[in-house]
């Protein structure tokens, strides 16, 4: 009988003791686990929190002991997600993400004209590393374009590996007598095609008309050679056979000018010379000559320019030719003291 009573007494006592002094399940900590998972914990029993994979300990205590009171102390433990490093930059492409935390996704894309070589999405793993390596944006390549008929390649930019890539250029020119229509330069486009390739068409110009007082030189590149002296060419020396089948220009030979006075001292090419001695042949088209006039009030001389335009030269109105007899007492205006600036035909 006694042993039975004693046993029940012992059990009851044990129960009372335990009821007041055990700890319940410990508080949950986000992204962390407790090493020993139980319903109740004995006084003095120690538990340790560990952050989940992909999270690291940020602050607070990890270890807690079930106290005599049976109430767990306030839990201060905090775990935060691990961060992966910025995976970029991606040349010729873009990177899209919200954050770089554990489990986050990063998306890659390429600019027009570039193709993604590699994976387009990577994920931050528990060890703080990305699950794959950064992809590359590789330029689109264009195959060799078809040559225009009667055309040749005049310039071709090749990229490493002897390929044409996005934005590379190729230029063409046509064989002699063929004119190029379209754009002489084509570009490798984002879709892997070349922009329009030009065409070469046969073009013939009529036999160039002869020019008055000159001749056409066909020997080299259909050149209009200088006019017969003393005619001078007005405009460029060369005329091109245009795509339209006509000549770019028809140059003309311009006539020289006779000086319409019999006697005068003039300024020509910076020198004072006598028309009757040195300019019997006149001057060439487009050349300029200065006549001297007299200012009677101030008794000084001034010069007035005049230009030869295709055989026409106008003598300034103020010029007075001095006759042979007058020259005995009249001074040539060219010999007078030059007038002060601003004094002229008054
Ligand atoms: C990396 O993660 C992304 C996104 O979850 C997935 O699509 C891809 O297949 C993974 N790559 C590798 C090499 O595991
Ligand atoms: C590229 O092409 C040229 C001529 O077509 C050739 O001489 C050269 O060896 C090539 N280079 C490479 C790297 O293939
Ligand atoms: C020719 O094409 C290039 C691109 O390939 C462009 O940049 C250029 O403006 C074009 N030229 C003309 C005259 O259209
Ligand atoms: C490239 O050019 C070819 C021939 O003109 C055409 O059939 C094809 O659709 C073009 N490709 C693209 C992507 O535009």
Coordinates of C-alpha atoms and ligand atoms in Angstrom, one line a residue:
X1 CA 0.0 0.0 0.0
X2 CA 2.7 2.5 1.0
X3 CA 4.7 2.2 -2.2
X4 CA 1.6 2.9 -4.3
X5 CA 0.7 6.0 -2.2
X6 CA 4.3 7.1 -2.4
X7 CA 4.4 6.7 -6.2
X8 CA 1.2 8.9 -6.7
X9 CA 2.5 11.5 -4.4
X10 CA 5.7 11.6 -6.3
X11 CA 4.0 11.9 -9.7
X12 CA 1.7 14.7 -8.5
X13 CA 4.6 16.6 -7.0
X14 CA 6.5 16.2 -10.2
X15 CA 3.5 17.5 -12.2
X16 CA 3.1 20.5 -10.0
X17 CA 6.7 21.4 -10.3
X18 CA 6.8 21.0 -14.1
X19 CA 3.5 22.9 -14.7
X20 CA 4.9 26.1 -13.3
X21 CA 8.4 25.9 -14.6
X22 CA 8.6 24.7 -18.2
X23 CA 8.9 27.0 -21.3
X24 CA 6.4 26.8 -24.2
X25 CA 7.3 26.7 -27.9
X26 CA 9.8 29.6 -28.4
X27 CA 8.7 32.6 -30.6
X28 CA 9.0 32.4 -34.3
X29 CA 11.7 34.5 -35.9
X30 CA 11.2 35.4 -39.6
X31 CA 13.7 33.6 -41.9
X32 CA 15.2 31.6 -38.9
X33 CA 14.9 28.2 -37.3
X34 CA 15.4 26.9 -33.8
X35 CA 17.9 24.0 -33.4
X36 CA 15.6 22.0 -31.1
X37 CA 12.0 21.9 -31.9
X38 CA 9.7 20.8 -29.1
X39 CA 6.4 21.6 -27.4
X40 CA 7.9 22.3 -24.0
X41 CA 11.4 23.0 -22.8
X42 CA 12.9 22.4 -19.4
X43 CA 14.2 25.2 -17.2
X44 CA 17.8 25.9 -18.1
X45 CA 17.4 24.3 -21.6
X46 CA 19.3 26.3 -24.3
X47 CA 18.1 26.9 -27.8
X48 CA 19.9 28.4 -30.7
X49 CA 18.4 30.2 -33.7
X50 CA 20.0 29.9 -37.1
X51 CA 19.1 32.0 -40.2
X52 CA 17.5 30.2 -43.1
X53 CA 19.6 29.6 -46.2
X54 CA 19.9 32.8 -48.2
X55 CA 19.6 34.9 -45.1
X56 CA 22.2 36.2 -42.7
X57 CA 22.3 37.2 -39.1
X58 CA 21.7 41.0 -38.8
X59 CA 21.2 41.7 -35.1
X60 CA 20.0 40.3 -31.8
X61 CA 20.9 37.3 -29.7
X62 CA 21.0 33.8 -31.3
X63 CA 21.0 31.8 -28.0
X64 CA 18.3 31.8 -25.4
X65 CA 17.9 29.8 -22.1
X66 CA 14.5 28.7 -20.7
X67 CA 14.4 30.7 -17.4
X68 CA 13.0 29.6 -13.9
X69 CA 10.0 31.8 -14.7
X70 CA 9.1 29.6 -17.7
X71 CA 8.8 32.7 -20.0
X72 CA 11.2 33.1 -22.9
X73 CA 13.1 36.4 -22.8
X74 CA 12.2 39.0 -25.5
X75 CA 13.6 37.8 -28.8
X76 CA 15.7 40.3 -30.7
X77 CA 17.1 38.1 -33.4
X78 CA 16.8 39.4 -37.0
X79 CA 17.8 37.8 -40.3
X80 CA 18.0 39.6 -43.5
X81 CA 18.3 38.3 -47.1
X82 CA 21.7 38.0 -48.6
X83 CA 22.5 40.3 -51.5
X84 CA 24.1 39.3 -54.8
X85 CA 26.6 41.7 -56.4
X86 CA 25.4 44.0 -59.3
X87 CA 25.8 41.7 -62.3
X88 CA 26.3 44.4 -64.9
X89 CA 27.0 46.3 -66.9
X90 CA 25.8 44.6 -70.1
X91 CA 27.4 46.2 -73.1
X92 CA 24.9 47.1 -75.8
X93 CA 22.1 45.9 -73.6
X94 CA 20.0 46.6 -70.5
X95 CA 19.6 45.0 -67.1
X96 CA 16.2 45.0 -65.4
X97 CA 15.6 44.1 -61.7
X98 CA 13.8 45.2 -58.6
X99 CA 16.5 44.3 -56.1
X100 CA 19.5 42.1 -55.8
X101 CA 18.4 40.1 -52.8
X102 CA 18.3 36.3 -52.4
X103 CA 15.9 34.8 -54.9
X104 CA 15.5 38.0 -56.9
X105 CA 15.5 37.7 -60.7
X106 CA 17.5 39.9 -63.1
X107 CA 16.5 40.1 -66.7
X108 CA 18.8 41.0 -69.6
X109 CA 17.9 42.4 -73.0
X110 CA 19.9 43.7 -75.9
X111 CA 19.6 46.9 -78.0
X112 CA 18.3 46.7 -81.5
X113 CA 21.0 45.2 -83.7
X114 CA 22.3 42.9 -81.0
X115 CA 21.4 39.4 -80.0
X116 CA 21.6 37.9 -76.6
X117 CA 24.1 35.2 -76.3
X118 CA 23.5 33.4 -73.0
X119 CA 20.7 33.2 -70.5
X120 CA 18.2 36.1 -70.3
X121 CA 17.3 35.6 -66.6
X122 CA 19.5 34.9 -63.6
X123 CA 18.6 34.4 -60.0
X124 CA 20.4 35.3 -56.8
X125 CA 21.1 32.0 -54.9
X126 CA 21.4 31.3 -51.2
X127 CA 25.2 31.6 -51.2
X128 CA 24.9 35.2 -52.5
X129 CA 26.1 34.2 -56.0
X130 CA 24.2 34.3 -59.3
X131 CA 23.1 31.0 -60.7
X132 CA 24.5 31.8 -64.1
X133 CA 27.1 34.0 -65.7
X134 CA 26.3 37.3 -67.4
X135 CA 25.2 36.9 -71.1
X136 CA 26.7 39.0 -73.9
X137 CA 25.0 41.1 -76.5
X138 CA 26.5 40.2 -79.9
X139 CA 26.0 42.3 -82.9
X140 CA 23.8 41.0 -85.7
X141 CA 25.9 39.9 -88.7
X142 CA 25.0 40.6 -92.4
X143 CA 26.0 38.1 -95.1
X144 CA 28.1 39.5 -98.0
X145 CA 25.7 41.5 -100.1
X146 CA 25.1 40.8 -103.8
X147 CA 27.3 43.0 -105.9
X148 CA 25.5 45.4 -108.3
X149 CA 26.0 44.3 -111.9
X150 CA 28.8 46.4 -113.4
X151 CA 29.8 47.5 -109.9
X152 CA 32.8 46.9 -107.7
X153 CA 33.3 47.2 -103.9
X154 CA 35.2 50.4 -103.2
X155 CA 35.2 50.1 -99.4
X156 CA 34.3 47.3 -97.0
X157 CA 34.6 47.5 -93.3
X158 CA 35.0 44.0 -91.8
X159 CA 34.8 43.2 -88.2
X160 CA 37.0 40.6 -86.4
X161 CA 36.4 37.2 -87.9
X162 CA 35.9 38.7 -91.4
X163 CA 32.2 39.3 -90.9
X164 CA 30.1 42.4 -91.4
X165 CA 28.2 43.3 -88.3
X166 CA 25.5 45.7 -87.4
X167 CA 26.3 49.2 -88.6
X168 CA 29.3 48.2 -90.7
X169 CA 29.4 49.8 -94.1
X170 CA 30.1 48.8 -97.6
X171 CA 30.5 51.1 -100.6
X172 CA 30.3 50.5 -104.3
X173 CA 31.4 52.2 -107.4
X174 CA 30.5 51.5 -111.0
X175 CA 32.7 50.5 -113.9
X176 CA 33.7 53.3 -116.3
X177 CA 30.7 54.5 -118.5
X178 CA 28.3 53.2 -115.8
X179 CA 26.6 55.6 -113.5
X180 CA 25.6 54.8 -110.0
X181 CA 22.0 55.1 -109.0
X182 CA 21.0 54.9 -105.4
X183 CA 23.2 55.3 -102.3
X184 CA 26.8 54.3 -102.9
X185 CA 27.1 53.2 -99.3
X186 CA 25.0 50.4 -97.7
X187 CA 24.8 49.7 -94.0
X188 CA 24.4 46.4 -92.2
X189 CA 21.0 46.9 -90.5
X190 CA 19.6 45.6 -87.2
X191 CA 17.5 42.9 -89.1
X192 CA 20.7 41.4 -90.6
X193 CA 19.9 42.8 -94.1
X194 CA 21.9 45.5 -95.9
X195 CA 20.2 48.8 -96.6
X196 CA 19.5 49.2 -100.3
X197 CA 22.4 48.3 -102.7
X198 CA 22.8 50.7 -105.6
X199 CA 22.6 49.8 -109.2
X200 CA 25.0 50.7 -112.1
X201 CA 23.5 51.8 -115.4
X202 CA 25.1 52.5 -118.7
X203 CA 25.0 56.2 -119.5
X204 CA 26.1 57.9 -122.7
X205 CA 26.3 61.6 -123.4
X206 CA 26.0 63.0 -126.9
X207 CA 29.2 64.1 -128.6
X208 CA 30.0 67.4 -126.8
X209 CA 29.2 70.4 -128.9
X210 CA 32.2 72.4 -130.0
X211 CA 32.7 75.6 -128.3
X212 CA 33.4 78.9 -130.0
X213 CA 37.0 80.1 -129.8
X214 CA 38.0 76.9 -128.0
X215 CA 38.2 73.2 -128.5
X216 CA 37.2 70.0 -126.7
X217 CA 39.9 67.7 -125.5
X218 CA 38.7 64.1 -125.4
X219 CA 42.1 62.5 -124.7
X220 CA 41.8 62.7 -121.0
X221 CA 38.5 62.5 -119.2
X222 CA 36.7 64.6 -121.8
X223 CA 38.2 67.9 -120.7
X224 CA 37.5 71.3 -122.2
X225 CA 41.0 72.7 -122.6
X226 CA 41.7 76.4 -122.4
X227 CA 40.3 78.6 -125.1
X228 CA 42.3 79.9 -128.1
X229 CA 44.4 82.8 -126.8
X230 CA 43.5 85.5 -126.0
X231 CA 40.0 84.1 -125.2
X232 CA 39.7 82.8 -121.7
X233 CA 37.5 80.1 -120.3
X234 CA 34.7 81.1 -118.0
X235 CA 33.7 78.4 -115.6
X236 CA 35.3 75.0 -114.8
X237 CA 37.6 73.3 -117.2
X238 CA 35.9 70.0 -117.1
X239 CA 32.4 68.9 -118.0
X240 CA 31.1 65.6 -116.7
X241 CA 28.8 63.3 -118.5
X242 CA 25.9 63.2 -116.0
X243 CA 23.6 60.3 -115.1
X244 CA 20.9 62.1 -117.1
X245 CA 23.0 61.6 -120.2
X246 CA 23.8 65.3 -120.6
X247 CA 26.9 67.3 -119.9
X248 CA 27.2 69.0 -116.6
X249 CA 28.2 72.4 -118.1
X250 CA 29.0 73.9 -121.5
X251 CA 31.9 76.3 -120.9
X252 CA 32.3 79.4 -123.0
X253 CA 35.3 81.3 -124.1
X254 CA 35.2 85.0 -123.3
X255 CA 36.7 87.7 -125.5
X256 CA 39.4 90.1 -124.6
X257 CA 38.9 93.9 -124.6
X258 CA 40.7 96.5 -126.7
X259 CA 41.3 99.7 -124.8
X260 CA 39.1 102.3 -126.6
X261 CA 41.5 105.2 -126.1
X262 CA 44.5 106.0 -128.1
X263 CA 46.6 107.5 -125.3
X264 CA 46.5 107.1 -121.6
X265 CA 48.5 106.2 -118.6
X266 CA 46.7 103.5 -116.6
X267 CA 47.2 101.3 -113.6
X268 CA 47.3 97.7 -114.6
X269 CA 48.4 94.8 -112.3
X270 CA 49.7 97.5 -109.9
X271 CA 51.9 99.2 -112.4
X272 CA 51.5 102.5 -114.2
X273 CA 51.8 101.8 -117.9
X274 CA 51.0 103.6 -121.2
X275 CA 48.1 102.1 -123.2
X276 CA 49.7 103.2 -126.5
X277 CA 52.9 101.3 -125.7
X278 CA 52.0 98.4 -123.5
X279 CA 48.4 97.5 -123.9
X280 CA 48.0 97.5 -127.7
X281 CA 46.5 94.0 -127.5
X282 CA 44.0 95.1 -124.7
X283 CA 43.3 93.1 -121.6
X284 CA 41.8 89.7 -121.0
X285 CA 38.2 88.9 -120.0
X286 CA 37.6 89.6 -116.3
X287 CA 40.8 91.7 -115.9
X288 CA 40.6 95.1 -114.3
X289 CA 42.2 98.4 -115.3
X290 CA 42.4 101.8 -113.5
X291 CA 42.1 105.1 -115.4
X292 CA 43.3 108.3 -113.9
X293 CA 41.0 111.3 -113.6
X294 CA 41.7 114.9 -112.4
X295 CA 40.0 116.7 -109.6
X296 CA 40.1 120.3 -110.9
X297 CA 39.4 122.0 -107.5
X298 CA 42.0 120.2 -105.6
X299 CA 44.4 119.7 -108.5
X300 CA 44.9 116.1 -107.6
X301 CA 44.5 112.8 -109.5
X302 CA 42.5 109.7 -108.6
X303 CA 42.0 106.3 -110.2
X304 CA 38.7 104.7 -111.3
X305 CA 38.5 100.9 -112.0
X306 CA 36.9 99.3 -115.0
X307 CA 36.6 95.6 -115.9
X308 CA 36.7 93.8 -119.2
X309 CA 33.5 91.7 -119.6
X310 CA 33.6 89.5 -122.7
X311 CA 35.0 92.1 -125.0
X312 CA 33.2 95.1 -123.4
X313 CA 35.2 97.7 -121.5
X314 CA 33.7 101.1 -120.5
X315 CA 36.0 104.0 -120.1
X316 CA 35.1 106.0 -116.9
X317 CA 33.3 109.2 -117.7
X318 CA 35.7 111.4 -115.8
X319 CA 38.6 110.3 -118.0
X320 CA 39.7 113.0 -120.5
X321 CA 42.1 112.0 -123.2
X322 CA 44.8 114.6 -123.7
X323 CA 45.5 115.5 -127.3
X324 CA 49.1 115.6 -128.6
X325 CA 49.1 119.4 -128.6
X326 CA 47.5 119.7 -125.1
X327 CA 50.1 117.5 -123.7
X328 CA 52.6 120.4 -123.9
X329 CA 50.9 122.4 -121.2
X330 CA 48.5 119.8 -119.6
X331 CA 49.7 117.4 -116.9
X332 CA 48.6 113.8 -117.2
X333 CA 46.3 113.1 -114.1
X334 CA 48.4 110.1 -113.5
X335 CA 51.3 112.4 -112.7
X336 CA 49.3 114.6 -110.3
X337 CA 49.5 114.2 -106.6
X338 CA 47.0 111.6 -105.5
X339 CA 43.9 113.0 -104.1
X340 CA 43.2 112.5 -100.4
X341 CA 40.9 109.6 -99.6
X342 CA 37.3 110.5 -100.3
X343 CA 38.1 113.2 -102.9
X344 CA 36.8 112.1 -106.3
X345 CA 34.9 113.3 -109.3
X346 CA 33.9 116.7 -107.9
Ligands
LIG1 C1 18.9 30.4 -63.2 O1 17.7 30.9 -62.8 C2 16.8 31.3 -63.8 C3 15.6 31.9 -63.1 O2 15.0 31.0 -62.2 C4 16.4 30.0 -64.6 O3 15.5 30.4 -65.6 C5 17.7 29.5 -65.2 O4 17.4 28.3 -65.9 C6 18.7 29.2 -64.1 N1 20.0 28.9 -64.7 C7 20.8 27.9 -64.3 C8 22.0 27.7 -65.1 O5 20.5 27.3 -63.4
LIG2 C1 39.8 37.7 -94.1 O1 39.7 37.8 -95.5 C2 40.8 38.1 -96.2 C3 40.5 38.2 -97.6 O2 39.3 37.8 -97.9 C4 41.9 37.0 -95.9 O3 43.1 37.4 -96.5 C5 42.1 37.0 -94.4 O4 43.1 36.0 -94.1 C6 40.9 36.7 -93.6 N1 41.1 36.8 -92.2 C7 40.5 36.0 -91.4 C8 40.9 36.3 -89.9 O5 39.8 35.1 -91.7
LIG3 C1 23.3 56.6 -97.7 O1 23.1 55.6 -96.7 C2 23.6 55.9 -95.5 C3 23.4 54.8 -94.6 O2 23.8 53.6 -95.2 C4 23.0 57.2 -94.9 O3 23.7 57.5 -93.7 C5 23.2 58.3 -95.9 O4 22.6 59.5 -95.4 C6 22.7 57.9 -97.2 N1 23.0 59.0 -98.2 C7 22.1 59.5 -99.0 C8 22.6 60.5 -100.0 O5 20.9 59.1 -99.0
LIG4 C1 15.9 40.8 -95.8 O1 15.8 41.0 -97.2 C2 15.2 40.0 -97.9 C3 15.3 40.2 -99.3 O2 15.0 41.6 -99.6 C4 13.7 39.9 -97.4 O3 13.1 38.8 -98.0 C5 13.7 39.6 -95.9 O4 12.4 39.7 -95.4 C6 14.5 40.7 -95.2 N1 14.6 40.4 -93.8 C7 14.1 41.1 -92.8 C8 14.3 40.6 -91.4 O5 13.6 42.2 -93.0

